[in-house]
């Protein structure tokens, strides 16, 4: 008998361009795991509105992001691919889970601390409770594994804590999810400040999936390094070069030792454009495919509509179980 596949859930906010960081840290693993797992890949637009978005742009990016998911190699026939706001069970479960989450737990979330500093004039309740919505995303589908970058580990751990607490009170209801974090490239750093994460909300020093080759080359040629000349991995003393080496290895599949050997005796003037070229070649097919797919509105609509239907079916099963357990009257 065929064993039941384990389940994966992950998502990215359509709050900006997909980046090299989100590709290496998350999407590339989704592609690698899609055959072995039952997967749901989401465009989390409800998460995106925790900071102010321009409505027309949010709509456009949500669709473009789906096209980019597909261009990265995710197969809509194999995976459930959908837009979060199309499945109202996410918001419903989030409300319930919020009543099983401590204020103190949410206050400790590093992403909340960083984002509230970034948006000091608009620290909304939604920004604060964001991790509860993320927990709802994951727990609704009984996901075993959540492939994300290093920065999201804390949120997946909180999800486990919430699930465990709920299971403790009402008997087993939720599967406890595990984060799945890549060995290489779990946290790419900004090209203009290698002490901060490469992130779409800080476009300087961030490579986007859809950047054309000349833009990518320019960003790498300008990358901040140090005043030595050796291409060596040393995270503490050479954070810029170490980040570029990580990107080079992630883009080419070479080991760190091979990469260091390839550039031994050569200066940064050779190394930086070589990293740029490796990234250009990594992203070229994705960009070209995404540019083609994004023009096919009818196809994309059929993907997200089918995705939402299939997701709702699964989401409803968990939500009804939860509602029954906590004492809501059956509809
Ligand atoms: P923001 O600037 O709004 O914080 P972001 O650029 O960090 O956004 P997210 O949408 O938060 O991007 O992340 C999408 C996915 O990609 C998450 O799984 C996240 O962990 C991963 N990720 C994002 N940035 C990086 C990075 N620099 N290195 C590795 N993984 C990353
Ligand atoms: N919080 C994540 C995006 C996200 C997510 C999820 C990731 C929302 N819901 C569920 C994995 C599983 C982020 O900011 N990158």
Short mmCIF file of C-alpha atoms and ligand atoms in Angstrom, two decimals, residues 9-13 30 44 47 84 111 115 130 133-135 137-138 146-148 151-152 155-156 200, ligand 2:
data_model
loop_
_atom_site.label_atom_id
_atom_site.label_comp_id
_atom_site.label_asym_id
_atom_site.label_seq_id
_atom_site.Cartn_x
_atom_site.Cartn_y
_atom_site.Cartn_z
CA UNK A 9 2.78 24.52 3.75
CA UNK A 10 4.66 27.72 2.99
CA UNK A 11 3.93 31.21 1.80
CA UNK A 12 5.42 34.57 0.90
CA UNK A 13 3.87 38.01 1.24
CA UNK A 30 9.69 24.03 -2.30
CA UNK A 44 -0.17 35.56 1.83
CA UNK A 47 -0.03 39.15 5.93
CA UNK A 84 -4.66 33.46 1.25
CA UNK A 111 10.24 40.21 13.24
CA UNK A 115 9.01 45.82 11.67
CA UNK A 130 0.80 38.46 12.41
CA UNK A 133 -2.26 34.24 11.30
CA UNK A 134 0.87 32.39 10.20
CA UNK A 135 0.15 29.68 12.77
CA UNK A 137 -1.98 29.06 7.81
CA UNK A 138 0.18 26.14 8.86
CA UNK A 146 7.40 24.40 6.70
CA UNK A 147 10.24 25.28 4.32
CA UNK A 148 11.39 28.83 5.11
CA UNK A 151 14.31 34.41 9.96
CA UNK A 152 10.99 32.52 10.07
CA UNK A 155 7.40 31.89 13.99
CA UNK A 156 7.26 28.17 13.25
CA UNK A 200 12.65 43.25 -0.19
N1 LIG B 2 5.81 35.13 7.80
C1 LIG B 2 6.33 34.69 6.56
C2 LIG B 2 5.29 34.52 5.50
C3 LIG B 2 4.29 33.49 5.89
C4 LIG B 2 4.51 32.09 6.00
C5 LIG B 2 3.26 31.54 6.39
C6 LIG B 2 5.61 31.26 5.79
C7 LIG B 2 3.01 33.71 6.24
N2 LIG B 2 2.38 32.55 6.53
C8 LIG B 2 3.12 30.18 6.61
C9 LIG B 2 5.44 29.89 6.01
C10 LIG B 2 4.21 29.36 6.43
C11 LIG B 2 7.36 35.74 6.11
O1 LIG B 2 7.33 36.83 6.50
N3 LIG B 2 8.23 35.39 5.26
#
